[in-house]
Coordinates of C-alpha atoms and ligand atoms in Angstrom, one line a residue:
Chain C
M10 CA 15.0 -15.6 4.0
T11 CA 11.9 -14.8 5.7
D12 CA 11.7 -15.7 8.8
A13 CA 7.4 -16.0 7.7
S14 CA 6.0 -16.7 11.6
A15 CA 6.9 -12.5 11.9
R16 CA 5.4 -11.9 8.9
P17 CA 1.9 -10.3 9.8
I18 CA -1.3 -11.9 9.1
K19 CA -3.7 -9.8 7.1
V20 CA -7.6 -9.8 7.3
L21 CA -9.4 -7.8 5.4
I22 CA -13.0 -5.8 7.7
A23 CA -15.9 -5.9 5.1
K24 CA -19.6 -5.3 5.4
P25 CA -22.4 -6.3 2.8
G26 CA -25.3 -5.4 2.8
L27 CA -27.2 -2.0 3.5
D28 CA -27.9 -1.0 7.1
G29 CA -25.4 1.6 8.5
H30 CA -23.6 1.0 10.7
D31 CA -20.6 0.4 11.1
R32 CA -19.2 1.1 14.7
G33 CA -18.3 -1.9 15.6
A34 CA -16.7 -3.7 12.5
K35 CA -13.7 -0.3 12.9
V36 CA -13.3 -1.4 16.3
L37 CA -13.0 -4.8 15.4
A38 CA -10.5 -3.5 13.5
R39 CA -9.1 -1.5 15.4
G40 CA -9.3 -4.0 17.8
L41 CA -6.9 -6.8 14.7
R42 CA -4.7 -4.0 14.1
D43 CA -4.0 -3.5 18.0
E44 CA -3.2 -7.7 17.8
G45 CA -1.2 -7.1 14.7
F46 CA -3.0 -7.3 11.9
E47 CA -2.6 -5.9 9.2
V48 CA -6.3 -4.6 8.2
I49 CA -7.9 -4.0 5.4
Y50 CA -11.8 -1.7 6.5
T51 CA -13.5 -1.3 3.3
G52 CA -16.7 0.6 4.8
L53 CA -20.2 0.3 3.8
R54 CA -22.9 -1.1 2.3
Q55 CA -20.8 -3.9 0.1
T56 CA -21.6 -6.5 -2.2
P57 CA -20.5 -10.2 -2.8
E58 CA -19.0 -8.9 -5.4
M59 CA -16.5 -6.3 -4.0
V60 CA -15.7 -8.1 -0.7
V61 CA -14.2 -11.1 -3.0
S62 CA -13.0 -8.6 -5.4
A63 CA -11.0 -7.1 -2.7
A64 CA -10.0 -9.8 -1.4
L65 CA -8.3 -11.4 -4.2
Q66 CA -6.6 -7.9 -5.3
E67 CA -5.4 -7.8 -1.7
D68 CA -4.9 -11.1 -1.3
V69 CA -5.7 -12.0 3.3
D70 CA -6.1 -14.7 5.0
V71 CA -8.5 -14.2 6.5
V72 CA -12.5 -12.1 4.7
G73 CA -13.9 -11.5 8.5
L74 CA -17.6 -10.5 8.0
S75 CA -19.4 -8.1 9.6
I76 CA -23.4 -7.6 9.1
L77 CA -26.6 -6.5 11.1
S78 CA -29.4 -6.3 7.9
G79 CA -30.9 -9.8 8.5
A80 CA -29.4 -10.6 4.9
H81 CA -26.3 -13.0 5.8
M82 CA -28.3 -15.9 4.8
T83 CA -28.3 -14.2 1.0
L84 CA -25.0 -12.9 1.5
L85 CA -23.1 -14.9 2.7
P86 CA -22.8 -17.8 0.9
K87 CA -22.9 -15.3 -1.9
I88 CA -19.3 -13.7 -1.3
T89 CA -18.1 -18.3 0.5
A90 CA -19.5 -19.4 -2.9
G91 CA -17.8 -16.1 -5.3
L92 CA -14.2 -16.6 -3.2
H93 CA -14.2 -20.1 -3.8
E94 CA -14.8 -19.1 -7.9
R95 CA -11.3 -16.9 -7.8
G96 CA -10.2 -19.2 -5.9
M97 CA -9.7 -17.9 -2.7
D98 CA -10.5 -22.3 -1.3
D99 CA -7.4 -20.9 1.6
V100 CA -9.6 -17.8 2.7
L101 CA -10.9 -18.1 6.0
V102 CA -13.9 -17.2 6.1
T103 CA -15.6 -15.0 9.7
A104 CA -19.2 -13.9 10.0
G105 CA -20.6 -11.8 13.1
G106 CA -23.0 -9.1 14.2
I107 CA -26.6 -10.2 14.4
I108 CA -26.7 -13.7 13.7
P109 CA -29.0 -16.8 14.7
D110 CA -27.6 -19.0 16.2
D111 CA -30.5 -21.9 14.5
D112 CA -28.4 -19.8 11.0
I113 CA -25.3 -20.5 11.5
P114 CA -25.1 -24.9 10.8
Q115 CA -26.1 -23.8 7.4
L116 CA -23.6 -21.1 7.4
E117 CA -21.0 -23.2 7.9
Q118 CA -21.9 -26.1 5.7
A119 CA -21.5 -22.9 2.6
G120 CA -18.3 -22.2 4.4
V121 CA -18.1 -19.7 7.0
A122 CA -15.9 -21.4 9.1
R123 CA -16.5 -19.4 12.4
V124 CA -19.8 -16.7 13.4
F125 CA -18.5 -15.3 16.6
G126 CA -22.4 -13.8 18.9
P127 CA -22.8 -11.2 20.4
G128 CA -20.6 -9.9 23.3
T129 CA -17.5 -12.1 22.0
T130 CA -14.2 -10.3 22.7
I131 CA -11.6 -9.3 20.0
R132 CA -8.9 -11.0 21.8
E133 CA -10.8 -14.3 21.6
V134 CA -11.7 -13.4 18.0
A135 CA -8.0 -12.6 16.9
E136 CA -6.1 -16.6 18.9
Y137 CA -9.0 -17.9 16.8
I138 CA -7.8 -15.6 13.5
R139 CA -4.1 -17.7 14.9
A140 CA -4.7 -20.5 15.5
N141 CA -6.8 -21.4 12.0
V142 CA -5.7 -19.6 9.8
K143 CA -4.4 -21.8 6.5
S144 CA -0.9 -21.8 6.2
R145 CA 0.2 -20.8 2.9
G146 CA 2.8 -22.3 0.1
A147 CA 3.7 -20.5 -2.4
Chain V
M23 CA 2.6 -23.4 -8.8
T24 CA 5.5 -22.6 -10.0
D25 CA 7.2 -19.2 -9.8
E26 CA 8.3 -18.9 -12.8
T27 CA 3.9 -20.2 -13.7
L28 CA 3.3 -17.7 -11.4
A29 CA 4.8 -14.4 -12.8
E30 CA 3.3 -16.0 -16.3
R31 CA -0.3 -15.6 -15.7
A32 CA 0.2 -12.2 -13.9
R33 CA 1.5 -11.0 -16.8
D34 CA -0.7 -13.3 -18.7
G35 CA -3.6 -11.2 -17.2
D36 CA -4.7 -13.3 -14.4
R37 CA -5.3 -11.4 -11.2
R38 CA -5.0 -13.5 -8.9
A39 CA -2.0 -15.0 -10.2
L40 CA -0.7 -10.9 -9.8
A41 CA -2.0 -11.4 -6.2
R42 CA -0.5 -13.8 -5.0
L43 CA 3.2 -12.4 -6.5
L44 CA 2.1 -9.4 -4.3
T45 CA 2.4 -10.6 -2.3
E46 CA 5.3 -13.0 -2.3
V47 CA 6.9 -9.7 -3.3
E48 CA 6.6 -7.7 -0.4
N49 CA 7.1 -10.8 1.2
R50 CA 10.8 -11.1 0.2
T51 CA 10.7 -14.4 -0.3
A52 CA 13.6 -16.0 -2.8
A53 CA 9.5 -17.1 -4.7
G54 CA 9.2 -13.4 -5.8
E55 CA 12.6 -12.6 -6.6
A56 CA 12.6 -15.2 -8.5
A57 CA 9.9 -13.9 -10.4
L58 CA 10.9 -10.0 -10.3
K59 CA 14.2 -12.0 -12.3
T60 CA 11.2 -12.8 -14.9
L61 CA 9.3 -10.1 -14.4
Y62 CA 11.5 -6.7 -14.6
P63 CA 12.1 -7.1 -18.1
L64 CA 9.1 -5.8 -18.9
A65 CA 8.8 -3.5 -16.9
G66 CA 10.2 0.2 -17.4
R67 CA 6.6 1.2 -19.7
A68 CA 4.3 2.7 -16.8
H69 CA 3.9 6.1 -15.1
L70 CA 4.5 6.0 -12.0
V71 CA 3.3 8.8 -10.0
G72 CA 3.3 8.7 -6.2
V73 CA 0.9 11.0 -4.6
T74 CA 2.0 12.5 -0.7
G75 CA 0.5 15.8 0.9
A76 CA -0.8 15.5 5.1
P77 CA -3.3 12.9 6.2
G78 CA -7.6 13.5 5.6
S79 CA -6.0 16.4 2.7
G80 CA -8.4 13.6 -0.6
K81 CA -5.1 11.6 -1.5
S82 CA -8.1 7.9 -1.6
T83 CA -10.9 10.2 -3.2
M84 CA -8.6 11.8 -6.0
V85 CA -6.9 8.7 -7.0
A86 CA -10.6 7.5 -7.4
A87 CA -11.3 10.4 -9.5
L88 CA -8.4 10.3 -11.2
T89 CA -8.6 6.4 -12.3
G90 CA -12.1 7.2 -13.1
E91 CA -11.1 9.5 -15.5
A92 CA -8.7 7.4 -16.9
R93 CA -11.1 3.8 -17.2
K94 CA -13.1 6.3 -19.7
Q95 CA -10.6 5.9 -22.0
G96 CA -10.1 2.9 -21.1
R97 CA -7.0 3.0 -19.8
P98 CA -5.9 0.0 -17.3
V99 CA -5.1 2.0 -13.9
A100 CA -3.3 0.0 -10.8
V101 CA -3.0 2.1 -7.1
I102 CA -0.4 1.2 -4.9
A103 CA -1.7 2.4 -0.9
I104 CA 0.8 2.4 1.7
D105 CA -0.2 3.0 5.6
P106 CA 2.2 3.6 8.4
S107 CA 2.4 0.2 10.7
S108 CA 2.1 0.5 14.4
P109 CA 6.2 0.8 15.4
I110 CA 4.5 -1.6 19.0
T111 CA 2.4 -4.2 17.2
G112 CA 3.4 -4.3 14.2
G113 CA -0.5 -4.4 13.1
A114 CA -1.7 -2.0 10.7
I115 CA -5.4 0.2 9.4
L116 CA -5.1 -0.1 5.0
G117 CA -8.3 2.4 5.1
D118 CA -7.0 4.0 1.6
R119 CA -9.3 1.3 -0.1
I120 CA -13.0 2.5 1.5
R121 CA -13.0 5.8 -1.0
M122 CA -11.7 3.8 -4.0
Q123 CA -14.1 1.2 -3.6
I124 CA -16.3 2.6 -6.6
H125 CA -13.8 1.0 -9.0
A126 CA -13.7 -2.8 -6.5
T127 CA -15.3 -5.2 -9.3
D128 CA -13.8 -3.4 -12.6
D129 CA -11.3 -5.7 -13.2
D130 CA -8.9 -3.4 -15.2
V131 CA -8.1 -0.6 -11.6
F132 CA -5.8 -3.5 -9.3
I133 CA -6.6 -1.1 -5.1
R134 CA -2.7 -3.1 -3.4
S135 CA -2.8 -1.7 -0.3
M136 CA -0.2 -2.0 1.7
A137 CA 1.6 -1.4 5.4
S138 CA 5.7 0.4 6.0
R139 CA 6.2 -2.1 8.2
G140 CA 9.1 0.0 9.1
H141 CA 11.7 -1.6 7.2
S142 CA 13.5 1.7 6.7
G143 CA 15.1 2.0 3.0
G144 CA 13.2 -0.8 2.6
L145 CA 9.0 0.6 2.0
A146 CA 11.4 2.6 -1.5
A147 CA 12.0 -1.2 -2.2
S148 CA 9.2 -3.1 -1.4
T149 CA 7.6 -0.8 -3.4
V150 CA 9.7 -0.3 -6.7
A151 CA 9.4 -4.2 -7.1
A152 CA 5.6 -4.1 -6.7
A153 CA 4.7 -1.8 -8.9
A154 CA 7.4 -3.7 -11.3
V155 CA 5.0 -6.3 -10.9
M156 CA 2.6 -4.0 -12.0
D157 CA 3.9 -2.5 -14.8
A158 CA 4.8 -6.1 -16.3
S159 CA 0.9 -7.1 -16.0
G160 CA -0.1 -4.4 -18.3
F161 CA -0.7 -1.3 -15.7
G162 CA 0.5 2.3 -17.7
L163 CA -0.2 4.5 -14.9
I164 CA 0.2 3.3 -11.0
F165 CA -0.7 5.5 -8.7
I166 CA 1.6 5.0 -4.8
E167 CA -0.5 7.1 -1.8
T168 CA 1.0 8.0 0.4
V169 CA 0.6 9.8 3.7
G170 CA 3.6 13.1 3.3
T171 CA 4.2 13.0 6.8
G172 CA 7.3 10.9 7.5
Q173 CA 10.9 10.4 5.5
S174 CA 10.5 6.7 4.4
E175 CA 6.7 7.6 2.9
V176 CA 7.5 11.0 1.8
E177 CA 10.9 8.8 0.2
V178 CA 8.4 6.6 -1.3
A179 CA 5.9 9.1 -3.2
A180 CA 9.3 11.2 -5.0
I181 CA 11.3 8.1 -6.0
A182 CA 7.3 7.9 -8.8
D183 CA 7.9 9.8 -11.8
T184 CA 6.0 12.2 -10.8
T185 CA 5.7 13.2 -7.3
V186 CA 2.2 14.6 -6.6
V187 CA 1.7 16.9 -3.8
V188 CA -2.2 17.2 -2.8
Q189 CA -3.2 19.0 0.4
S190 CA -6.4 20.9 1.3
P191 CA -6.9 24.2 1.5
E192 CA -8.0 24.7 5.8
M193 CA -5.1 26.7 6.1
G194 CA -2.1 25.2 8.0
D195 CA -1.9 22.6 6.2
E196 CA 1.3 24.7 3.6
V197 CA 3.0 25.4 7.1
Q198 CA 2.7 21.3 7.2
A199 CA 3.9 21.0 3.8
I200 CA 6.8 22.6 3.8
K201 CA 7.7 21.4 7.5
A202 CA 7.5 18.2 6.3
G203 CA 9.7 18.6 2.7
L204 CA 6.3 17.9 1.0
L205 CA 6.6 21.6 -1.2
E206 CA 10.5 20.1 -2.9
V207 CA 9.1 16.4 -3.9
A208 CA 6.0 18.0 -5.5
D209 CA 5.7 18.5 -9.9
I210 CA 2.7 18.6 -9.1
V211 CA 0.5 20.2 -6.1
V212 CA -3.4 20.3 -6.3
V213 CA -5.3 22.3 -4.4
N214 CA -8.4 19.8 -3.5
K215 CA -11.6 20.5 -2.1
A216 CA -12.0 23.5 -4.3
D217 CA -15.4 22.8 -4.1
R218 CA -15.3 24.7 -0.2
P219 CA -14.5 28.7 0.1
G220 CA -10.4 29.4 0.6
A221 CA -9.2 27.7 -2.8
D222 CA -8.5 30.4 -4.5
R223 CA -6.4 32.5 -1.9
A224 CA -4.9 28.7 -0.6
A225 CA -3.6 28.5 -4.5
A226 CA -2.8 32.1 -4.8
Q227 CA -0.6 31.8 -1.9
L228 CA 0.8 29.5 -2.8
R229 CA 1.5 29.8 -6.6
A230 CA 3.4 33.7 -4.8
M231 CA 5.8 32.1 -2.7
L232 CA 6.8 29.6 -5.4
T233 CA 7.7 32.2 -7.7
V234 CA 9.4 34.2 -3.9
G235 CA 11.3 31.2 -4.9
A236 CA 12.8 31.6 -8.9
S237 CA 15.2 34.0 -7.2
A238 CA 17.1 32.5 -4.8
D239 CA 16.6 29.7 -7.2
R240 CA 19.7 31.1 -10.1
A241 CA 21.8 32.0 -7.4
A242 CA 21.3 28.9 -6.1
V243 CA 21.8 27.7 -10.1
A244 CA 24.6 30.1 -10.3
A245 CA 26.7 29.3 -6.6
G246 CA 26.4 25.3 -8.1
R247 CA 23.8 24.0 -4.8
P248 CA 21.0 22.0 -5.9
R249 CA 17.8 24.0 -6.7
P250 CA 14.9 22.8 -6.0
K251 CA 12.0 22.0 -8.3
R252 CA 9.7 24.6 -8.8
P253 CA 6.4 23.0 -9.0
E254 CA 2.4 23.1 -10.7
V255 CA 0.6 24.4 -8.7
M256 CA -3.4 22.9 -9.8
L257 CA -7.1 23.3 -8.1
S258 CA -9.3 20.4 -8.5
S259 CA -12.2 18.8 -6.7
A260 CA -12.5 14.6 -6.5
L261 CA -15.5 15.0 -4.9
T262 CA -16.8 17.1 -7.5
G263 CA -14.6 15.7 -9.9
K264 CA -13.5 19.7 -11.4
G265 CA -10.1 19.7 -12.4
V266 CA -9.5 16.4 -12.6
P267 CA -9.9 15.8 -16.0
E268 CA -6.7 18.5 -16.4
L269 CA -5.1 17.1 -13.7
L270 CA -5.2 14.7 -15.2
A271 CA -3.7 15.5 -19.0
A272 CA -0.5 17.7 -16.8
L273 CA 0.0 14.5 -14.8
D274 CA 0.4 12.0 -18.5
R275 CA 2.2 15.4 -20.3
R276 CA 4.6 14.3 -17.8
A277 CA 4.7 9.9 -18.2
P278 CA 8.2 9.1 -19.7
S279 CA 8.7 8.3 -23.5
P280 CA 9.9 5.0 -24.3
G281 CA 13.6 5.4 -24.1
S282 CA 14.0 7.8 -22.3
R283 CA 14.2 6.0 -19.0
L284 CA 17.2 5.5 -19.9
A285 CA 18.9 8.9 -18.8
D286 CA 16.1 10.0 -16.4
D287 CA 16.5 11.6 -13.5
A288 CA 13.6 9.6 -11.2
S289 CA 14.9 6.2 -12.7
L290 CA 18.2 6.3 -12.0
K291 CA 17.5 7.4 -8.1
R292 CA 14.9 4.5 -8.6
A293 CA 17.0 2.1 -9.5
E294 CA 18.9 3.3 -6.4
A295 CA 17.1 3.3 -4.0
Q296 CA 15.7 -0.9 -5.0
I297 CA 19.6 -1.8 -4.4
S298 CA 20.3 0.6 -1.8
G299 CA 17.5 -1.6 0.5
I300 CA 18.5 -4.6 -0.9
L301 CA 21.9 -4.2 0.0
A302 CA 21.0 -3.8 3.8
Q303 CA 18.3 -6.8 3.6
R304 CA 21.1 -9.1 2.0
I305 CA 24.5 -7.9 4.4
N306 CA 21.7 -8.0 7.4
A307 CA 20.9 -11.6 5.8
R308 CA 23.6 -12.5 6.1
L309 CA 24.6 -10.2 9.5
H310 CA 21.7 -12.8 11.7
D311 CA 22.8 -15.5 10.3
P312 CA 23.0 -18.8 12.9
A313 CA 26.9 -18.8 11.6
R314 CA 28.2 -15.2 13.2
A315 CA 24.9 -15.0 16.4
A316 CA 27.9 -15.6 18.4
A317 CA 30.6 -13.2 17.2
R318 CA 27.3 -10.8 17.1
A319 CA 26.7 -11.2 20.4
E320 CA 29.8 -10.9 21.2
T321 CA 30.6 -8.1 19.6
L322 CA 26.9 -6.4 20.8
K323 CA 27.7 -6.8 25.0
A324 CA 31.7 -5.0 23.2
V325 CA 29.3 -2.0 22.2
A326 CA 26.5 -2.3 25.4
A327 CA 30.6 -2.3 27.3
H328 CA 32.1 0.9 26.1
E329 CA 34.4 -1.4 25.3
I330 CA 34.3 -1.1 21.9
D331 CA 32.6 1.9 20.4
P332 CA 29.9 1.3 17.9
F333 CA 31.8 1.7 14.2
T334 CA 34.3 0.0 14.7
A335 CA 31.9 -3.5 15.4
A336 CA 30.8 -2.1 12.4
D337 CA 33.8 -2.3 10.3
R338 CA 34.4 -5.9 12.2
L339 CA 31.6 -6.7 11.2
L340 CA 31.1 -6.4 8.2
A341 CA 34.4 -8.2 7.2
L342 CA 33.1 -11.0 9.6
L343 CA 30.3 -10.7 5.8
G344 CA 33.1 -12.2 3.4
N345 CA 31.4 -12.7 -0.3
D346 CA 29.7 -16.2 0.6
S347 CA 26.3 -16.5 -0.4
A348 CA 25.0 -16.8 3.3
G349 CA 21.0 -16.0 3.8
Ligands
GTP403 N1 -15.6 18.6 0.3 C1 -14.4 18.0 -0.1 N2 -14.4 16.7 0.3 C2 -13.9 15.8 0.2 C3 -12.1 16.0 -1.3 N3 -11.6 14.8 -0.9 C4 -11.8 14.6 -0.5 N4 -12.5 14.7 -0.1 C5 -12.9 14.2 2.3 O1 -11.7 14.6 2.2 C6 -11.9 13.4 3.4 C7 -10.6 12.5 3.5 O2 -10.4 11.9 2.2 P1 -9.3 11.2 1.9 O3 -9.8 10.2 0.4 O4 -9.7 9.6 2.4 O5 -8.2 11.7 2.1 P2 -6.9 11.2 2.1 O6 -5.6 12.2 1.8 O7 -6.4 10.3 1.4 O8 -6.9 10.5 4.3 P3 -5.4 9.9 4.5 O9 -5.1 8.5 3.3 O10 -6.1 9.3 6.2 O11 -4.3 9.8 4.6 C8 -13.3 12.8 2.4 O12 -14.3 12.8 3.8 C9 -13.6 12.5 1.5 O13 -14.9 12.4 1.2 C10 -13.3 17.1 -2.1 O14 -12.5 17.6 -3.4 N5 -14.2 17.8 -1.1
MG404 MG1 -6.1 7.7 1.7

């Protein structure tokens, strides 16, 4: 009765870690809005627990993590583990910011589906999400 | 998992199930409808508080502060924060949560953002359905934040049990509020940001304005015309917490008592908003049933070509809908 494909994809954009810059995250949030996504933005300095809890309450399809602080190797696996613990394995997790290539395999191992490097366009992020978001059975 | 268990799990305090169910309700799926059949009879206990006002007046910060106050008393609180969808792309930025993140890891605070998705009338129906699910899940105090511009957003705040309009002391805010008809739907007007200069004056002006209206009210009542609400004016600062306990107490005084639901105006208005929203949706679903595509297209063309007028066309289509269960 409802056209499932017409339903906007829900994305949580979160900034874990202690750095105080969220211009990039805001630009991404706005860009994804313009691509037709429903974007929840939770602001700066989010702990992994806050990110997991927001993802759960908002029942998002995607969690996009923007991280510049260098603490990605501890924070990102904590978030994916938290999502797993609360039964959210069907949530697509992506990351962007400053993440060295060498760290990517380990993050992927931990459940981050995709790490976007600097210079990735919003269009590319949007297309990746549309192609990879997990469809849900009710 | 079956829908029944999703509803049962939500009712029993499973937050993940509650979140899932809210998605079903928001997307108006069959699963969501089925769950409401179980949960609706359990709802009707919570106090629904609509919070509206000009952009940036401090609605989200105020909701967070009120939530903090209610949590001191151990009461579970739910929030529905609505932001507009872009009419062009259908996308939305839901940013109210930023101001409420201090409660993010408190399991007895449940915050849900919703995009308005441009369904006229339907927004009220979806919101009230979402609130009913939260209510049945044990949340006794539910805030519904909407921005006070735009008819359907104001309507949503207005169909709550109690409607709070948040104003900042800046000049021009009250003009905006009058234009948007906000003062007419308010039970309480809060002049927020009372930590800033001008707040006392703004509150005094509002009070004066609302008393001037009192004599007009008596005339209206004498003439049998409807009388606008005369809201209580309060001062607060969501930032420092000044006036917040008083505001929560004022809200609690207005909480519907068990049993008052039968007669009270807000509950009846809400019932009507829900049903008419759903009716419109049902009619549309039937209209778009593939079995009627040809007739529909033909009628649209006839109106576009000015062969028949749109009223005749609508009547024709309505007659065609019949009483089947398509859609
Ligand atoms: N000084 C002062 N600033 C406040 C107060 N309440 C909110 N603010 C600030 O006002 C700005 C907007 O606050 P929000 O709570 O996001 O306002 P809102 O009405 O929810 O905004 P929208 O949802 O965007 O319409 C923020 O920068 C807040 O920190 C207050 O009582 N005093
Ligand atoms: Mg807000």
